[in-house]
PDB file of C-alpha atoms in Angstrom:
ATOM      1  CA  UNK C   1     -40.065  11.570 141.465  1.00 48.00           C
ATOM      2  CA  UNK C   2     -40.945  10.799 137.829  1.00 59.00           C
ATOM      3  CA  UNK C   3     -42.779   7.562 136.880  1.00 63.00           C
ATOM      4  CA  UNK C   4     -40.209   5.474 135.011  1.00 77.00           C
ATOM      5  CA  UNK C   5     -42.026   2.526 134.198  1.00 84.00           C
ATOM      6  CA  UNK C   6     -40.896   0.161 131.299  1.00 88.00           C
ATOM      7  CA  UNK C   7     -42.573   0.608 127.833  1.00 91.00           C
ATOM      8  CA  UNK C   8     -45.379  -1.892 127.217  1.00 90.00           C
ATOM      9  CA  UNK C   9     -43.513  -3.835 124.243  1.00 93.00           C
ATOM     10  CA  UNK C  10     -40.641  -4.511 126.672  1.00 91.00           C
ATOM     11  CA  UNK C  11     -43.078  -5.599 129.517  1.00 91.00           C
ATOM     12  CA  UNK C  12     -44.745  -8.008 127.093  1.00 92.00           C
ATOM     13  CA  UNK C  13     -41.409  -9.580 125.905  1.00 93.00           C
ATOM     14  CA  UNK C  14     -40.347 -10.105 129.563  1.00 91.00           C
ATOM     15  CA  UNK C  15     -43.753 -11.747 130.318  1.00 91.00           C
ATOM     16  CA  UNK C  16     -43.422 -14.045 127.544  1.00 93.00           C
ATOM     17  CA  UNK C  17     -39.866 -14.915 128.313  1.00 92.00           C
ATOM     18  CA  UNK C  18     -40.656 -15.503 131.934  1.00 91.00           C
ATOM     19  CA  UNK C  19     -43.476 -17.958 131.206  1.00 92.00           C
ATOM     20  CA  UNK C  20     -41.287 -21.149 130.957  1.00 93.00           C
ATOM     21  CA  UNK C  21     -39.479 -20.267 134.315  1.00 92.00           C
ATOM     22  CA  UNK C  22     -42.929 -19.714 135.898  1.00 89.00           C
ATOM     23  CA  UNK C  23     -44.191 -23.116 134.605  1.00 93.00           C
ATOM     24  CA  UNK C  24     -40.901 -24.647 136.022  1.00 93.00           C
ATOM     25  CA  UNK C  25     -41.822 -23.158 139.419  1.00 91.00           C
ATOM     26  CA  UNK C  26     -45.172 -24.890 139.244  1.00 92.00           C
ATOM     27  CA  UNK C  27     -43.564 -28.122 138.401  1.00 93.00           C
ATOM     28  CA  UNK C  28     -41.123 -27.597 141.437  1.00 93.00           C
ATOM     29  CA  UNK C  29     -44.019 -26.964 143.824  1.00 92.00           C
ATOM     30  CA  UNK C  30     -45.710 -30.355 142.530  1.00 94.00           C
ATOM     31  CA  UNK C  31     -42.417 -32.133 142.976  1.00 92.00           C
ATOM     32  CA  UNK C  32     -41.958 -30.943 146.648  1.00 92.00           C
ATOM     33  CA  UNK C  33     -45.458 -31.956 147.406  1.00 93.00           C
ATOM     34  CA  UNK C  34     -45.192 -35.445 145.927  1.00 92.00           C
ATOM     35  CA  UNK C  35     -41.564 -36.549 146.631  1.00 89.00           C
ATOM     36  CA  UNK C  36     -39.814 -33.829 148.709  1.00 86.00           C
ATOM     37  CA  UNK C  37     -36.764 -31.529 148.255  1.00 87.00           C
ATOM     38  CA  UNK C  38     -34.369 -34.112 147.463  1.00 86.00           C
ATOM     39  CA  UNK C  39     -35.152 -34.354 143.826  1.00 82.00           C
ATOM     40  CA  UNK C  40     -34.716 -30.524 143.128  1.00 88.00           C
ATOM     41  CA  UNK C  41     -31.429 -29.007 142.103  1.00 90.00           C
ATOM     42  CA  UNK C  42     -30.301 -25.501 142.919  1.00 92.00           C
ATOM     43  CA  UNK C  43     -30.256 -24.336 139.222  1.00 93.00           C
ATOM     44  CA  UNK C  44     -33.987 -25.224 138.806  1.00 92.00           C
ATOM     45  CA  UNK C  45     -34.812 -23.093 141.942  1.00 92.00           C
ATOM     46  CA  UNK C  46     -32.765 -20.095 140.549  1.00 93.00           C
ATOM     47  CA  UNK C  47     -34.403 -20.542 137.168  1.00 92.00           C
ATOM     48  CA  UNK C  48     -37.877 -20.466 138.739  1.00 91.00           C
ATOM     49  CA  UNK C  49     -36.954 -17.345 140.759  1.00 92.00           C
ATOM     50  CA  UNK C  50     -35.916 -15.603 137.519  1.00 90.00           C
ATOM     51  CA  UNK C  51     -39.216 -16.348 136.115  1.00 90.00           C
ATOM     52  CA  UNK C  52     -40.991 -14.754 139.177  1.00 90.00           C
ATOM     53  CA  UNK C  53     -38.847 -11.718 139.026  1.00 91.00           C
ATOM     54  CA  UNK C  54     -39.646 -11.430 135.220  1.00 90.00           C
ATOM     55  CA  UNK C  55     -43.212 -11.637 135.731  1.00 91.00           C
ATOM     56  CA  UNK C  56     -43.107  -9.057 138.540  1.00 92.00           C
ATOM     57  CA  UNK C  57     -41.303  -6.655 136.326  1.00 90.00           C
ATOM     58  CA  UNK C  58     -43.680  -7.329 133.398  1.00 90.00           C
ATOM     59  CA  UNK C  59     -46.915  -6.833 135.563  1.00 91.00           C
ATOM     60  CA  UNK C  60     -45.666  -3.820 137.541  1.00 91.00           C
ATOM     61  CA  UNK C  61     -43.427  -2.175 134.902  1.00 90.00           C
ATOM     62  CA  UNK C  62     -40.891  -1.395 137.579  1.00 87.00           C
ATOM     63  CA  UNK C  63     -37.201  -1.858 137.251  1.00 80.00           C
ATOM     64  CA  UNK C  64     -35.448  -3.690 140.224  1.00 78.00           C
ATOM     65  CA  UNK C  65     -32.038  -2.311 139.406  1.00 74.00           C
TER      66      UNK C  65
END
């Protein structure tokens, strides 16, 4: 099997684009700790998960699909 990692420039762009989503994830964790799950919407969770996936791709260079 050939190593098919993404080029470095694509990984850097993904990492930079995923930073706001990752920051939202941190904010969601703080909100859960302070006031519970009732203040969090589904879109916010999906957006934060997209940031985690983007960071995973940026760090490892592997494609998920």
